Amino acid sequence: MQLKILLLFLYGLHSTQNSKMTPEITKILMELNAKYATELNVFINFQEYYMDFQLLISPAIQLQTTTKKFRRFRLHDNFSHNALIIIAIRVPPLDPEVAYHLPYLLKELHELHIVFITDQDPQSWQQDLFRYCFQEGFINTLLIHQSNRDVFFYSYIPYPEMHIQKLSKLEEYFTRWQLLCNFHHYPVRTIANTNEPRKIQYVNRKGQLVHAGYIYNIFLEFTRRHNATLTLLPEIENDGAFPIAMAMLNNKEFDFVCYPTELTWNLPSTSPLYLLKDYIILPHSRPIASYLYFRKPFAWTVWLAVVATVAYGMIMLYACCGSARSEIGLYLLNSLCHVLYISQSRISVLNWQQLTIHIIMILTGFILTNSYLAMLSSMLTSGLFEPQLNTLEDLKHSPYPLLIDDYYIDYLKEAVSLPAEVKNRMCLDTVDGLNKARIGLNSSFMYVAYEDRMEGILYQQHLLKVPRFKKIPESLMTGLMAFPVAPSLPYLSMLNVYLRRIFECGIFAKMMSDSWMNAIESGIYKLMRSEGVEQKPYDLEFFYYAFALWAIGLTLAGLAFIFEMFIK
Ligand SMILES: *[C@@H]1O[C@H](CO)[C@@H](O)[C@H](O)[C@H]1NC(C)=O
Ligand SMILES: *[C@@H]1O[C@H](CO)[C@@H](O)[C@H](O)[C@H]1NC(C)=O
Ligand SMILES: *[C@@H]1O[C@H](CO)[C@@H](O)[C@H](O)[C@H]1NC(C)=O
């Protein structure tokens, strides 16, 4: 009797571990391995003698829920992106230990293929299993039910609501992803907060509320492609809106935020498209006084050369006239007239040396006056400005304070690349105050902003001949062009593929530049126009130099006249 019970018990053990199902399951796993180019098989909850691991070409590891190691185990780094997770269900729908630790084990890898294996009929509990899977973002799930020699496959489609899919053969699982691409109006949620030009809202001329902004439009297009619905949660009206939004995102209360990722956030996000630089903009340097234009065409060395030429002409003419020397002043006037390229009444040429010098002087005068005039007119056309500040180091000479909000102040105080003079002159404002001044390009301050935002703000001045603000081309810090998303988002890889494609095709950049136009339509941005004529070079001020020279000349002439009068 005892022996019988023992035999029965042994038979029972044998039947639950069911060594006969090994060849079929192994064959299925081999097929899955081949299809998904698996680099690592992770077996969870299997008895050691259960699987014939040797048959699988790719390496395998065994995890037992009973061991302490299991609780600290997490897949990451090498080989983990192509792993296949195989879980034996001992207690349907799923062993509590496994259910508890699986999300940690597969942190940020929730889209790996997971195979559940059971030998009990899953009809009554598989709904619970799949609901758990979807909640944790395990979207690629295959349930294998083995009874005797038959194998049944199940999976699930979560959209628009959870339903079980009974697959007649394994190949159907391979094509299942096509069904996952249609969301059947499943909601993709975000928050309605405004953050131009990434997400804006305004009432258009027809009185309709319009949502726009480039990140918003990117996600809107994603939902259109996948037949999903973009749902906007009400705005968080609070000073601490930012931490609240982040906590909500972490709780999966919505799916993404319309904001690029900052490196310090440590949130799950889409894969980065590029590094997003952060720049300082400062008011464009002021135009120089227009009377200064007179001396600008020539550098001081050229002016010295002009004086030297006049002196040369005078001395050489004087030296060449031999015995018939007359006044040196006459030769000075001759030389000056040549250099200024103006006519003179009569030139008496005494010999061939003088003729040569006159020809040299005429040529020199021709070249000098023409190059002067050409330079002057090109400068009048383009305008001349005080020296530009081009590096962060130069900013210490800038008279403007840097306007910031309290979110960035700590970071900027620590920034090594920013000169101490700028740090001491930082000026703190509220977020709204800062936004108002920055969007209005109030030229009393310098501002700092991420590239995407800054380009939108600077777009306002693209009609101006002389811009109001200028960007320092050195970046101050770096963010990522990636968007924070809720943890274990089931369609994250789909989103990544979509983002990479629109980025590579240039649609991303187009959406960004379109958002500037939207911001202008909404009245958040304004196209700036210059008031009146920007450059008035020929005003009275322009002739100050000429007047001064004329006055000096007249005075000198008067003095010389008086002097000579007294000598005679
Ligand atoms: C991953 O692979 C790289 C290159 O093959 C190697 O340098 C690195 O040490 C590996 N990381 C781990 C955690 O094994
Ligand atoms: C989008 O989802 C709805 C709701 O399930 C469905 O009726 C419609 O056919 C779907 N559209 C496409 C193009 O698949
Ligand atoms: C720019 O900001 C300063 C200081 O806040 C303010 O006094 C000035 O009125 C602003 N200028 C414009 C054009 O808004």
XYZ file of C-alpha atoms in Angstrom, residues 257-449:
193
model
C 5.523 65.161 -21.890
C 6.143 67.784 -24.556
C 9.618 68.595 -23.347
C 13.118 67.486 -24.328
C 14.952 65.361 -21.773
C 17.574 66.813 -19.516
C 20.495 64.623 -18.605
C 19.894 64.984 -14.878
C 16.318 63.733 -14.919
C 16.892 60.019 -14.884
C 13.483 59.290 -16.408
C 12.691 56.721 -19.048
C 12.610 58.418 -22.408
C 12.600 57.752 -26.113
C 16.028 57.131 -27.597
C 17.895 60.393 -28.206
C 17.920 61.838 -31.710
C 20.734 64.306 -31.128
C 22.379 66.392 -28.443
C 20.379 69.492 -27.753
C 22.677 72.406 -27.017
C 21.899 75.294 -24.769
C 23.025 78.763 -25.794
C 23.174 82.309 -24.535
C 21.672 85.066 -26.633
C 22.580 88.664 -26.073
C 21.573 91.957 -27.674
C 23.308 92.622 -30.961
C 26.104 95.151 -30.597
C 25.187 98.757 -31.257
C 25.936 100.551 -34.539
C 28.911 102.883 -34.422
C 28.470 106.681 -34.685
C 28.075 107.609 -38.324
C 30.863 110.222 -38.347
C 33.284 107.387 -37.590
C 32.563 105.938 -41.031
C 34.862 108.567 -42.520
C 38.019 107.014 -41.208
C 36.899 103.373 -41.168
C 37.701 102.368 -44.774
C 41.437 102.540 -44.103
C 43.229 101.037 -41.139
C 45.677 103.349 -39.397
C 48.627 101.807 -41.242
C 47.023 102.699 -44.557
C 46.432 106.249 -43.337
C 50.146 106.402 -42.461
C 50.940 105.168 -45.951
C 48.759 107.937 -47.410
C 50.622 110.580 -45.390
C 53.930 109.009 -46.408
C 52.885 109.124 -50.066
C 52.062 112.827 -49.843
C 55.394 113.490 -48.161
C 57.198 111.359 -50.730
C 55.610 113.235 -53.620
C 56.441 116.569 -52.092
C 60.065 115.727 -51.312
C 60.787 114.003 -54.600
C 59.283 116.817 -56.691
C 61.295 119.295 -54.685
C 64.472 117.269 -55.007
C 64.120 116.787 -58.763
C 63.756 120.356 -59.832
C 67.522 120.995 -59.638
C 68.599 124.630 -59.840
C 65.093 125.933 -60.564
C 63.868 125.307 -57.020
C 60.760 127.133 -56.018
C 58.634 126.946 -52.865
C 58.190 123.511 -51.259
C 54.573 124.369 -50.391
C 53.726 124.337 -54.054
C 54.947 120.753 -54.309
C 53.004 119.818 -51.202
C 49.825 121.068 -52.868
C 50.708 119.199 -56.068
C 51.278 115.983 -54.166
C 48.092 116.402 -52.109
C 45.987 117.034 -55.216
C 47.368 113.871 -56.801
C 46.588 111.729 -53.773
C 43.092 113.172 -53.431
C 42.700 112.735 -57.169
C 41.440 116.235 -57.790
C 42.348 118.587 -60.600
C 45.048 121.173 -60.298
C 45.391 124.350 -62.292
C 48.742 123.964 -63.967
C 51.631 121.602 -63.511
C 54.998 122.773 -64.672
C 57.112 119.780 -65.557
C 60.798 120.649 -65.610
C 62.396 117.333 -66.518
C 61.666 113.661 -67.100
C 62.227 112.772 -63.391
C 59.416 115.111 -62.377
C 57.229 113.673 -65.105
C 57.802 110.168 -63.752
C 56.952 111.270 -60.219
C 53.783 113.008 -61.402
C 52.711 109.838 -63.204
C 53.455 107.719 -60.108
C 51.459 110.116 -57.949
C 48.497 110.161 -60.325
C 48.387 106.364 -60.334
C 48.677 106.202 -56.537
C 45.941 108.784 -56.109
C 43.691 106.893 -58.501
C 44.126 103.646 -56.587
C 43.798 105.182 -53.127
C 40.690 107.279 -53.797
C 38.891 104.489 -55.581
C 39.589 101.880 -52.953
C 38.548 104.363 -50.260
C 35.251 105.076 -51.984
C 34.540 101.434 -52.642
C 35.183 100.489 -49.019
C 33.123 103.388 -47.737
C 30.099 102.601 -49.849
C 30.164 98.905 -48.930
C 30.397 99.837 -45.251
C 27.504 102.239 -45.592
C 25.434 99.490 -47.144
C 26.136 96.819 -44.560
C 26.502 99.051 -41.536
C 29.242 99.001 -38.954
C 28.867 97.850 -35.374
C 30.809 97.830 -32.201
C 32.893 94.647 -31.777
C 30.738 91.512 -31.359
C 31.098 89.201 -28.389
C 31.662 85.765 -29.839
C 32.676 83.471 -26.989
C 31.496 82.789 -23.475
C 34.777 84.263 -22.275
C 33.986 87.545 -24.069
C 30.764 87.813 -22.095
C 32.596 89.318 -19.161
C 32.822 92.532 -21.191
C 29.118 92.531 -21.845
C 27.128 95.156 -19.948
C 23.932 93.066 -19.825
C 22.784 90.951 -16.867
C 21.735 87.346 -17.544
C 18.037 86.881 -16.787
C 17.123 83.406 -15.510
C 14.527 81.588 -13.423
C 15.230 79.638 -10.258
C 15.242 76.296 -12.084
C 18.579 76.971 -13.764
C 20.219 79.318 -11.289
C 22.016 76.601 -9.334
C 23.259 74.933 -12.436
C 24.555 78.152 -13.955
C 26.278 79.150 -10.724
C 28.256 75.924 -10.962
C 28.967 76.162 -14.695
C 32.705 76.368 -15.297
C 32.454 77.769 -18.790
C 30.640 80.881 -17.614
C 32.940 83.756 -16.471
C 32.536 84.886 -12.871
C 31.556 88.401 -13.992
C 28.458 87.000 -15.673
C 27.563 84.886 -12.629
C 27.730 87.945 -10.405
C 25.461 89.855 -12.736
C 22.729 87.188 -12.984
C 19.237 88.445 -12.429
C 16.483 86.190 -11.068
C 12.907 86.380 -12.326
C 9.778 84.230 -12.234
C 9.177 81.764 -15.037
C 6.448 83.970 -16.492
C 8.525 87.118 -16.227
C 11.462 85.443 -17.879
C 9.309 84.046 -20.675
C 7.739 87.420 -21.326
C 11.082 89.215 -21.512
C 12.698 86.487 -23.582
C 9.904 86.130 -26.109
C 9.672 89.926 -26.415
C 13.465 90.036 -26.878
C 13.761 92.766 -24.273
C 17.222 94.085 -24.988
C 18.030 94.931 -21.376
C 19.148 91.363 -20.684
C 20.926 88.286 -21.965
C 19.027 84.978 -21.929
C 19.812 81.313 -21.963
C 17.657 78.719 -23.740
